[in-house]
Short mmCIF file of N, CA and C in Angstrom, two decimals:
data_model
loop_
_atom_site.label_atom_id
_atom_site.label_comp_id
_atom_site.label_asym_id
_atom_site.label_seq_id
_atom_site.Cartn_x
_atom_site.Cartn_y
_atom_site.Cartn_z
N MET A 180 0.84 -1.16 0.00
CA MET A 180 0.00 0.00 0.00
C MET A 180 0.90 1.24 0.00
N SER A 181 0.61 2.14 -0.89
CA SER A 181 1.44 3.34 -1.00
C SER A 181 1.03 4.34 0.08
N ARG A 182 1.92 5.30 0.28
CA ARG A 182 1.65 6.33 1.27
C ARG A 182 0.39 7.11 0.89
N ARG A 183 0.20 7.31 -0.38
CA ARG A 183 -0.95 8.08 -0.84
C ARG A 183 -2.25 7.32 -0.55
N SER A 184 -2.27 6.03 -0.80
CA SER A 184 -3.49 5.25 -0.55
C SER A 184 -3.76 5.14 0.96
N VAL A 185 -2.70 5.11 1.78
CA VAL A 185 -2.89 5.09 3.23
C VAL A 185 -3.53 6.40 3.68
N ARG A 186 -3.04 7.51 3.14
CA ARG A 186 -3.61 8.81 3.49
C ARG A 186 -5.07 8.90 3.04
N LEU A 187 -5.38 8.43 1.84
CA LEU A 187 -6.76 8.45 1.35
C LEU A 187 -7.65 7.59 2.25
N TRP A 188 -7.13 6.41 2.61
CA TRP A 188 -7.90 5.52 3.46
C TRP A 188 -8.16 6.15 4.83
N MET A 189 -7.15 6.79 5.42
CA MET A 189 -7.29 7.44 6.72
C MET A 189 -8.22 8.65 6.63
N SER A 190 -8.16 9.40 5.55
CA SER A 190 -9.05 10.55 5.37
C SER A 190 -10.49 10.07 5.27
N ALA A 191 -10.71 9.00 4.52
CA ALA A 191 -12.06 8.45 4.37
C ALA A 191 -12.58 7.95 5.71
N ALA A 192 -11.72 7.26 6.47
CA ALA A 192 -12.13 6.75 7.78
C ALA A 192 -12.47 7.90 8.72
N ALA A 193 -11.67 8.96 8.70
CA ALA A 193 -11.93 10.12 9.56
C ALA A 193 -13.23 10.79 9.16
N ALA A 194 -13.49 10.87 7.86
CA ALA A 194 -14.73 11.49 7.39
C ALA A 194 -15.95 10.69 7.84
N VAL A 195 -15.83 9.37 7.88
CA VAL A 195 -16.95 8.52 8.30
C VAL A 195 -17.11 8.55 9.82
N LEU A 196 -16.00 8.52 10.55
CA LEU A 196 -16.07 8.45 12.00
C LEU A 196 -16.37 9.79 12.68
N ALA A 197 -16.04 10.89 12.08
CA ALA A 197 -16.23 12.20 12.71
C ALA A 197 -17.69 12.44 13.08
N PRO A 198 -18.66 12.25 12.17
CA PRO A 198 -20.06 12.47 12.58
C PRO A 198 -20.51 11.50 13.67
N VAL A 199 -20.03 10.25 13.62
CA VAL A 199 -20.41 9.27 14.63
C VAL A 199 -19.87 9.68 15.99
N SER A 200 -18.62 10.16 16.04
CA SER A 200 -18.05 10.56 17.32
C SER A 200 -18.78 11.77 17.89
N MET A 201 -19.32 12.63 17.05
CA MET A 201 -20.09 13.77 17.52
C MET A 201 -21.39 13.29 18.16
N LEU A 202 -21.97 12.25 17.63
CA LEU A 202 -23.19 11.71 18.22
C LEU A 202 -22.93 11.14 19.60
N VAL A 203 -21.82 10.51 19.79
CA VAL A 203 -21.50 9.90 21.07
C VAL A 203 -21.24 10.98 22.12
N VAL A 204 -20.59 12.07 21.74
CA VAL A 204 -20.22 13.11 22.68
C VAL A 204 -21.38 14.05 22.98
N ALA A 205 -22.24 14.29 22.00
CA ALA A 205 -23.33 15.25 22.18
C ALA A 205 -24.29 14.78 23.26
N GLN A 206 -24.69 15.70 24.14
CA GLN A 206 -25.65 15.41 25.19
C GLN A 206 -27.05 15.71 24.69
N PRO A 207 -28.04 14.87 25.04
CA PRO A 207 -29.40 15.15 24.60
C PRO A 207 -29.94 16.40 25.29
N ALA A 208 -30.79 17.13 24.60
CA ALA A 208 -31.40 18.32 25.17
C ALA A 208 -32.40 17.91 26.25
N GLN A 209 -32.46 18.67 27.30
CA GLN A 209 -33.41 18.40 28.37
C GLN A 209 -34.72 19.09 28.05
N ALA A 210 -35.76 18.32 27.79
CA ALA A 210 -37.07 18.89 27.50
C ALA A 210 -37.83 19.09 28.80
N ALA A 211 -38.68 20.10 28.82
CA ALA A 211 -39.53 20.33 29.99
C ALA A 211 -40.58 19.24 30.07
N PRO A 212 -41.01 18.87 31.27
CA PRO A 212 -42.06 17.86 31.39
C PRO A 212 -43.30 18.31 30.64
N PRO A 213 -44.01 17.38 29.99
CA PRO A 213 -45.17 17.77 29.20
C PRO A 213 -46.21 18.56 30.00
N SER A 214 -46.40 18.24 31.29
CA SER A 214 -47.42 18.95 32.05
C SER A 214 -47.05 20.41 32.33
N SER A 215 -45.78 20.77 32.20
CA SER A 215 -45.44 22.17 32.44
C SER A 215 -46.08 23.07 31.39
N TYR A 216 -46.50 22.50 30.28
CA TYR A 216 -47.18 23.26 29.24
C TYR A 216 -48.69 23.24 29.42
N CYS A 217 -49.20 22.48 30.40
CA CYS A 217 -50.64 22.29 30.54
C CYS A 217 -51.32 23.59 30.95
N THR A 218 -52.39 23.92 30.24
CA THR A 218 -53.16 25.13 30.55
C THR A 218 -54.53 24.80 31.12
N GLN A 219 -54.95 23.53 31.05
CA GLN A 219 -56.25 23.13 31.61
C GLN A 219 -56.20 21.69 32.06
N TYR A 220 -56.54 21.48 33.32
CA TYR A 220 -56.60 20.14 33.91
C TYR A 220 -58.05 19.71 34.07
N ALA A 221 -58.25 18.40 34.26
CA ALA A 221 -59.60 17.86 34.47
C ALA A 221 -59.51 16.59 35.31
N PHE A 222 -60.62 16.24 35.96
CA PHE A 222 -60.72 14.97 36.66
C PHE A 222 -60.81 13.87 35.61
N ASP A 223 -60.21 12.71 35.89
CA ASP A 223 -60.26 11.62 34.91
C ASP A 223 -60.52 10.27 35.57
N GLY A 224 -61.49 10.24 36.46
CA GLY A 224 -61.81 9.00 37.17
C GLY A 224 -61.69 9.22 38.66
N GLU A 225 -61.14 8.21 39.36
CA GLU A 225 -61.05 8.32 40.81
C GLU A 225 -60.10 9.45 41.21
N PHE A 226 -60.59 10.29 42.11
CA PHE A 226 -59.79 11.37 42.66
C PHE A 226 -59.67 11.13 44.16
N ARG A 227 -58.44 11.20 44.67
CA ARG A 227 -58.19 11.00 46.10
C ARG A 227 -57.42 12.19 46.64
N ALA A 228 -57.96 12.75 47.72
CA ALA A 228 -57.31 13.86 48.40
C ALA A 228 -57.05 13.43 49.84
N ARG A 229 -55.82 13.57 50.28
CA ARG A 229 -55.46 13.20 51.65
C ARG A 229 -55.24 14.47 52.45
N GLY A 230 -55.91 14.56 53.58
CA GLY A 230 -55.80 15.73 54.44
C GLY A 230 -54.92 15.46 55.64
N TYR A 231 -54.27 16.50 56.10
CA TYR A 231 -53.44 16.39 57.30
C TYR A 231 -53.72 17.62 58.17
N PRO A 232 -54.74 17.49 59.02
CA PRO A 232 -55.10 18.61 59.89
C PRO A 232 -54.11 18.79 61.03
N SER A 233 -54.31 19.85 61.77
CA SER A 233 -53.44 20.09 62.92
C SER A 233 -53.85 19.19 64.10
N GLY A 234 -55.02 18.57 64.03
CA GLY A 234 -55.48 17.68 65.09
C GLY A 234 -54.93 16.27 64.91
N PRO A 235 -55.43 15.31 65.71
CA PRO A 235 -54.87 13.96 65.72
C PRO A 235 -55.34 13.05 64.58
N THR A 236 -56.36 13.43 63.83
CA THR A 236 -56.92 12.54 62.83
C THR A 236 -56.71 13.07 61.42
N ASP A 237 -56.08 12.25 60.57
CA ASP A 237 -56.03 12.65 59.17
C ASP A 237 -57.14 11.90 58.43
N TRP A 238 -57.34 12.24 57.17
CA TRP A 238 -58.46 11.68 56.42
C TRP A 238 -58.10 11.56 54.95
N GLU A 239 -58.92 10.80 54.23
CA GLU A 239 -58.79 10.68 52.78
C GLU A 239 -60.18 10.79 52.16
N VAL A 240 -60.35 11.72 51.22
CA VAL A 240 -61.60 11.90 50.50
C VAL A 240 -61.45 11.25 49.13
N THR A 241 -62.45 10.49 48.71
CA THR A 241 -62.44 9.90 47.37
C THR A 241 -63.77 10.17 46.68
N PHE A 242 -63.68 10.41 45.39
CA PHE A 242 -64.87 10.46 44.53
C PHE A 242 -64.41 10.17 43.11
N SER A 243 -65.36 9.83 42.27
CA SER A 243 -65.04 9.54 40.88
C SER A 243 -65.76 10.54 39.99
N SER A 244 -65.01 11.20 39.13
CA SER A 244 -65.59 12.22 38.27
C SER A 244 -64.71 12.39 37.04
N THR A 245 -65.31 12.83 35.95
CA THR A 245 -64.54 13.14 34.75
C THR A 245 -64.90 14.54 34.27
N GLY A 246 -63.93 15.20 33.69
CA GLY A 246 -64.15 16.55 33.17
C GLY A 246 -63.77 17.62 34.17
N GLN A 247 -64.09 18.85 33.83
CA GLN A 247 -63.72 20.00 34.65
C GLN A 247 -64.67 20.23 35.82
N PHE A 248 -65.87 19.67 35.76
CA PHE A 248 -66.88 19.93 36.78
C PHE A 248 -67.19 18.65 37.54
N PRO A 249 -66.70 18.53 38.79
CA PRO A 249 -66.89 17.30 39.54
C PRO A 249 -68.33 17.16 40.04
N SER A 250 -68.76 15.91 40.20
CA SER A 250 -70.09 15.63 40.76
C SER A 250 -70.10 14.17 41.20
N GLY A 251 -71.17 13.80 41.90
CA GLY A 251 -71.35 12.41 42.28
C GLY A 251 -71.05 12.12 43.73
N PRO A 252 -71.16 10.83 44.10
CA PRO A 252 -70.94 10.43 45.49
C PRO A 252 -69.48 10.58 45.91
N ALA A 253 -69.31 10.85 47.20
CA ALA A 253 -67.97 11.00 47.78
C ALA A 253 -67.95 10.29 49.13
N ARG A 254 -66.75 9.96 49.58
CA ARG A 254 -66.60 9.33 50.90
C ARG A 254 -65.33 9.89 51.54
N VAL A 255 -65.43 10.15 52.84
CA VAL A 255 -64.25 10.51 53.62
C VAL A 255 -64.00 9.37 54.60
N ARG A 256 -62.75 8.93 54.66
CA ARG A 256 -62.32 7.90 55.63
C ARG A 256 -61.30 8.54 56.55
N PHE A 257 -61.53 8.32 57.83
CA PHE A 257 -60.64 8.90 58.83
C PHE A 257 -59.64 7.85 59.28
N SER A 258 -58.49 8.31 59.77
CA SER A 258 -57.44 7.38 60.19
C SER A 258 -57.86 6.51 61.37
N ASP A 259 -58.91 6.92 62.11
CA ASP A 259 -59.38 6.11 63.22
C ASP A 259 -60.36 5.01 62.78
N GLY A 260 -60.59 4.89 61.43
CA GLY A 260 -61.47 3.85 60.90
C GLY A 260 -62.87 4.32 60.55
N GLY A 261 -63.27 5.48 61.00
CA GLY A 261 -64.61 5.98 60.69
C GLY A 261 -64.70 6.50 59.26
N PHE A 262 -65.93 6.61 58.76
CA PHE A 262 -66.13 7.17 57.43
C PHE A 262 -67.49 7.84 57.36
N VAL A 263 -67.65 8.75 56.42
CA VAL A 263 -68.91 9.45 56.18
C VAL A 263 -69.08 9.54 54.66
N ASP A 264 -70.31 9.29 54.19
CA ASP A 264 -70.62 9.43 52.77
C ASP A 264 -71.21 10.81 52.51
N GLY A 265 -71.06 11.26 51.28
CA GLY A 265 -71.59 12.56 50.90
C GLY A 265 -71.70 12.66 49.39
N THR A 266 -71.89 13.89 48.93
CA THR A 266 -72.06 14.16 47.50
C THR A 266 -71.26 15.40 47.12
N VAL A 267 -70.54 15.31 46.00
CA VAL A 267 -69.86 16.50 45.47
C VAL A 267 -70.97 17.41 44.95
N SER A 268 -71.09 18.60 45.54
CA SER A 268 -72.22 19.48 45.22
C SER A 268 -71.86 20.65 44.32
N GLY A 269 -70.62 20.73 43.89
CA GLY A 269 -70.24 21.82 43.00
C GLY A 269 -68.74 21.95 42.91
N GLY A 270 -68.32 22.82 42.02
CA GLY A 270 -66.90 23.09 41.86
C GLY A 270 -66.48 23.06 40.41
N ALA A 271 -65.21 23.30 40.19
CA ALA A 271 -64.67 23.32 38.84
C ALA A 271 -63.14 23.36 38.91
N ILE A 272 -62.54 22.94 37.81
CA ILE A 272 -61.11 23.17 37.61
C ILE A 272 -61.02 24.22 36.52
N SER A 273 -60.38 25.33 36.84
CA SER A 273 -60.21 26.41 35.89
C SER A 273 -58.72 26.61 35.70
N GLY A 274 -58.20 26.11 34.57
CA GLY A 274 -56.75 26.16 34.34
C GLY A 274 -56.06 25.27 35.34
N ARG A 275 -55.33 25.87 36.28
CA ARG A 275 -54.62 25.13 37.32
C ARG A 275 -55.27 25.29 38.70
N GLN A 276 -56.37 26.00 38.78
CA GLN A 276 -57.06 26.18 40.06
C GLN A 276 -58.16 25.13 40.20
N VAL A 277 -58.16 24.46 41.35
CA VAL A 277 -59.13 23.41 41.66
C VAL A 277 -60.00 23.89 42.80
N GLU A 278 -61.32 23.71 42.65
CA GLU A 278 -62.25 24.05 43.72
C GLU A 278 -63.41 23.08 43.64
N PHE A 279 -63.77 22.47 44.77
CA PHE A 279 -64.96 21.64 44.82
C PHE A 279 -65.50 21.62 46.24
N THR A 280 -66.80 21.35 46.35
CA THR A 280 -67.49 21.31 47.64
C THR A 280 -68.17 19.97 47.80
N ILE A 281 -68.10 19.41 49.00
CA ILE A 281 -68.76 18.14 49.30
C ILE A 281 -69.72 18.36 50.45
N LYS A 282 -70.97 17.91 50.27
CA LYS A 282 -71.98 17.95 51.33
C LYS A 282 -72.01 16.56 51.95
N TRP A 283 -71.72 16.49 53.27
CA TRP A 283 -71.68 15.23 53.98
C TRP A 283 -73.06 14.91 54.55
N LYS A 284 -73.42 13.63 54.55
CA LYS A 284 -74.75 13.20 54.98
C LYS A 284 -74.92 13.11 56.49
N ASP A 285 -73.85 13.17 57.25
CA ASP A 285 -73.95 12.97 58.70
C ASP A 285 -74.62 14.13 59.44
N LYS A 286 -74.56 15.33 58.89
CA LYS A 286 -75.15 16.50 59.55
C LYS A 286 -75.69 17.43 58.48
N PRO A 287 -76.82 18.08 58.73
CA PRO A 287 -77.27 19.10 57.77
C PRO A 287 -76.26 20.26 57.78
N ASN A 288 -76.07 20.85 56.68
CA ASN A 288 -75.14 21.99 56.54
C ASN A 288 -73.68 21.62 56.78
N ASN A 289 -73.32 20.34 56.63
CA ASN A 289 -71.92 19.93 56.78
C ASN A 289 -71.29 19.90 55.38
N TYR A 290 -70.79 21.04 54.96
CA TYR A 290 -70.14 21.18 53.65
C TYR A 290 -68.65 21.42 53.88
N TRP A 291 -67.83 20.71 53.10
CA TRP A 291 -66.40 20.98 53.10
C TRP A 291 -66.06 21.58 51.74
N ARG A 292 -65.35 22.70 51.75
CA ARG A 292 -64.92 23.36 50.51
C ARG A 292 -63.42 23.16 50.36
N PHE A 293 -63.02 22.66 49.18
CA PHE A 293 -61.63 22.36 48.88
C PHE A 293 -61.12 23.35 47.83
N LEU A 294 -59.96 23.94 48.08
CA LEU A 294 -59.31 24.84 47.14
C LEU A 294 -57.87 24.37 46.96
N GLY A 295 -57.36 24.46 45.74
CA GLY A 295 -55.98 24.05 45.52
C GLY A 295 -55.45 24.51 44.19
N PHE A 296 -54.18 24.26 43.97
CA PHE A 296 -53.48 24.66 42.75
C PHE A 296 -52.73 23.44 42.22
N VAL A 297 -52.83 23.19 40.93
CA VAL A 297 -52.19 22.04 40.30
C VAL A 297 -50.77 22.41 39.89
N GLY A 298 -49.81 21.60 40.31
CA GLY A 298 -48.41 21.82 39.94
C GLY A 298 -48.09 21.22 38.57
N ASP A 299 -46.86 21.40 38.12
CA ASP A 299 -46.43 20.90 36.82
C ASP A 299 -46.55 19.39 36.69
N ASP A 300 -46.55 18.68 37.82
CA ASP A 300 -46.67 17.22 37.78
C ASP A 300 -48.12 16.74 37.75
N GLY A 301 -49.09 17.66 37.74
CA GLY A 301 -50.49 17.30 37.71
C GLY A 301 -51.09 17.04 39.08
N LEU A 302 -50.29 17.15 40.14
CA LEU A 302 -50.76 16.91 41.50
C LEU A 302 -51.10 18.22 42.20
N VAL A 303 -52.09 18.16 43.09
CA VAL A 303 -52.41 19.30 43.93
C VAL A 303 -51.62 19.12 45.23
N THR A 304 -50.87 20.13 45.61
CA THR A 304 -50.16 20.10 46.88
C THR A 304 -50.55 21.35 47.66
N ARG A 305 -50.59 21.23 48.97
CA ARG A 305 -50.95 22.35 49.86
C ARG A 305 -52.28 23.01 49.49
N GLY A 306 -53.25 22.16 49.11
CA GLY A 306 -54.61 22.67 48.97
C GLY A 306 -55.13 22.98 50.36
N ASP A 307 -56.19 23.77 50.47
CA ASP A 307 -56.76 23.96 51.79
C ASP A 307 -58.24 23.62 51.79
N GLN A 308 -58.70 23.13 52.92
CA GLN A 308 -60.08 22.67 53.09
C GLN A 308 -60.69 23.44 54.23
N ARG A 309 -61.94 23.88 54.03
CA ARG A 309 -62.65 24.66 55.04
C ARG A 309 -64.06 24.11 55.20
N ARG A 310 -64.58 24.21 56.38
CA ARG A 310 -66.00 23.92 56.58
C ARG A 310 -66.75 25.18 56.19
N GLN A 311 -67.66 25.03 55.25
CA GLN A 311 -68.33 26.19 54.69
C GLN A 311 -69.11 26.97 55.74
N ALA A 312 -69.81 26.28 56.66
CA ALA A 312 -70.62 26.97 57.67
C ALA A 312 -69.75 27.77 58.62
N GLU A 313 -68.57 27.25 58.94
CA GLU A 313 -67.70 27.93 59.89
C GLU A 313 -66.74 28.88 59.21
N GLY A 314 -66.44 28.63 57.93
CA GLY A 314 -65.63 29.54 57.14
C GLY A 314 -64.14 29.52 57.40
N GLY A 315 -63.70 29.06 58.54
CA GLY A 315 -62.28 29.10 58.86
C GLY A 315 -61.50 27.96 58.25
N TYR A 316 -60.20 28.12 58.26
CA TYR A 316 -59.28 27.11 57.75
C TYR A 316 -59.40 25.84 58.59
N GLU A 317 -59.45 24.69 57.96
CA GLU A 317 -59.54 23.41 58.65
C GLU A 317 -58.26 22.59 58.51
N ALA A 318 -57.87 22.33 57.25
CA ALA A 318 -56.75 21.41 57.03
C ALA A 318 -56.11 21.67 55.68
N LEU A 319 -54.89 21.21 55.56
CA LEU A 319 -54.22 21.17 54.26
C LEU A 319 -54.49 19.82 53.63
N TRP A 320 -54.42 19.73 52.31
CA TRP A 320 -54.62 18.46 51.63
C TRP A 320 -53.78 18.43 50.37
N TYR A 321 -53.59 17.23 49.85
CA TYR A 321 -52.87 17.03 48.59
C TYR A 321 -53.56 15.90 47.84
N SER A 322 -53.44 15.90 46.52
CA SER A 322 -54.03 14.82 45.73
C SER A 322 -53.02 13.68 45.64
N GLU A 323 -53.55 12.46 45.58
CA GLU A 323 -52.68 11.29 45.55
C GLU A 323 -52.39 10.79 44.14
N ARG A 324 -53.13 11.25 43.17
CA ARG A 324 -52.81 10.92 41.79
C ARG A 324 -53.03 12.16 40.93
N PRO A 325 -52.29 12.26 39.83
CA PRO A 325 -52.37 13.49 39.03
C PRO A 325 -53.70 13.63 38.29
N LEU A 326 -54.06 14.87 38.06
CA LEU A 326 -55.20 15.18 37.22
C LEU A 326 -54.78 15.07 35.76
N ALA A 327 -55.75 14.96 34.87
CA ALA A 327 -55.45 14.85 33.44
C ALA A 327 -55.26 16.24 32.84
N CYS A 328 -54.31 16.34 31.92
CA CYS A 328 -54.12 17.58 31.17
C CYS A 328 -55.00 17.48 29.92
N VAL A 329 -55.92 18.44 29.75
CA VAL A 329 -56.82 18.40 28.60
C VAL A 329 -56.57 19.52 27.60
N ALA A 330 -55.71 20.47 27.93
CA ALA A 330 -55.32 21.52 27.00
C ALA A 330 -53.89 21.91 27.29
N SER A 331 -53.10 22.10 26.23
CA SER A 331 -51.68 22.33 26.40
C SER A 331 -51.16 23.29 25.35
N THR A 332 -50.10 23.99 25.70
CA THR A 332 -49.42 24.84 24.73
C THR A 332 -48.17 24.14 24.20
N ALA A 333 -47.98 22.87 24.56
CA ALA A 333 -46.78 22.13 24.15
C ALA A 333 -46.82 21.87 22.64
N PRO A 334 -45.68 21.98 21.99
CA PRO A 334 -45.63 21.61 20.57
C PRO A 334 -45.82 20.10 20.44
N GLU A 335 -46.51 19.68 19.40
CA GLU A 335 -46.71 18.26 19.18
C GLU A 335 -45.40 17.60 18.83
N LEU A 336 -45.23 16.34 19.24
CA LEU A 336 -44.03 15.60 18.92
C LEU A 336 -43.87 15.52 17.41
N GLY A 337 -42.68 15.76 16.94
CA GLY A 337 -42.41 15.67 15.52
C GLY A 337 -42.85 16.88 14.72
N SER A 338 -43.52 17.84 15.39
CA SER A 338 -43.97 19.01 14.64
C SER A 338 -42.80 19.96 14.45
N LYS A 339 -42.83 20.67 13.38
CA LYS A 339 -41.77 21.62 13.06
C LYS A 339 -42.44 22.93 12.69
N ARG A 340 -42.07 24.00 13.38
CA ARG A 340 -42.63 25.30 13.04
C ARG A 340 -42.02 25.76 11.73
N VAL A 341 -42.84 26.27 10.88
CA VAL A 341 -42.38 26.75 9.58
C VAL A 341 -42.45 28.26 9.59
N ASP A 342 -41.33 28.87 9.29
CA ASP A 342 -41.27 30.31 9.18
C ASP A 342 -41.45 30.67 7.72
N PRO A 343 -42.56 31.33 7.36
CA PRO A 343 -42.82 31.63 5.95
C PRO A 343 -41.80 32.59 5.35
N ASN A 344 -41.06 33.32 6.18
CA ASN A 344 -40.07 34.28 5.67
C ASN A 344 -38.67 33.71 5.64
N ALA A 345 -38.49 32.44 6.06
CA ALA A 345 -37.17 31.84 6.09
C ALA A 345 -36.70 31.52 4.67
N PRO A 346 -35.38 31.66 4.42
CA PRO A 346 -34.88 31.32 3.09
C PRO A 346 -35.01 29.81 2.83
N ILE A 347 -35.16 29.46 1.59
CA ILE A 347 -35.27 28.05 1.21
C ILE A 347 -33.88 27.49 1.02
N GLY A 348 -33.65 26.32 1.63
CA GLY A 348 -32.37 25.65 1.52
C GLY A 348 -32.49 24.40 0.69
N PRO A 349 -31.37 23.71 0.39
CA PRO A 349 -31.38 22.50 -0.43
C PRO A 349 -32.25 21.39 0.18
N GLY A 350 -32.34 21.33 1.51
CA GLY A 350 -33.14 20.30 2.16
C GLY A 350 -34.64 20.51 2.00
N ASP A 351 -35.03 21.74 1.58
CA ASP A 351 -36.45 22.04 1.44
C ASP A 351 -37.00 21.69 0.05
N VAL A 352 -36.12 21.41 -0.87
CA VAL A 352 -36.55 21.12 -2.23
C VAL A 352 -37.01 19.67 -2.34
N PRO A 353 -38.23 19.40 -2.83
CA PRO A 353 -38.69 18.02 -2.96
C PRO A 353 -37.86 17.27 -3.99
N ARG A 354 -37.69 15.97 -3.75
CA ARG A 354 -36.88 15.16 -4.68
C ARG A 354 -37.72 14.13 -5.34
#
């Protein structure tokens, strides 16, 4: 093999390996979580909220609902084993704000109002719950499973924004 053919062979090998080595060294871009683009959340089945009051008993509220406006039967279970049934009597999710009210069957006028904010992960953290008749703060609560994102500003996977004023390059010409 002549010196010239060795140089040609090495140049060809370098030309082939250079793009591959760039792929190995390049770090993937860190994309934001899809829910960080979410502009509207909704209930999508069973919803569980766990409360942690300042008193000795914590509780878990469950109900099943779909869409932005919750409704239907609800149950609260207390850590001491007791439970009370009720009905979701109103509320809505507006963007990232969650609000719903539950009327409990154990006493007339026993309404609990829940307020909260949905984080980027779809979970409500540090929501607050109040007894409607008394109006004062009762307990903090958090959701145990994420809400569904039903509207987003995220670009679709594989979508490419087209700038109508951009110059046309060789890759834009159909073949």
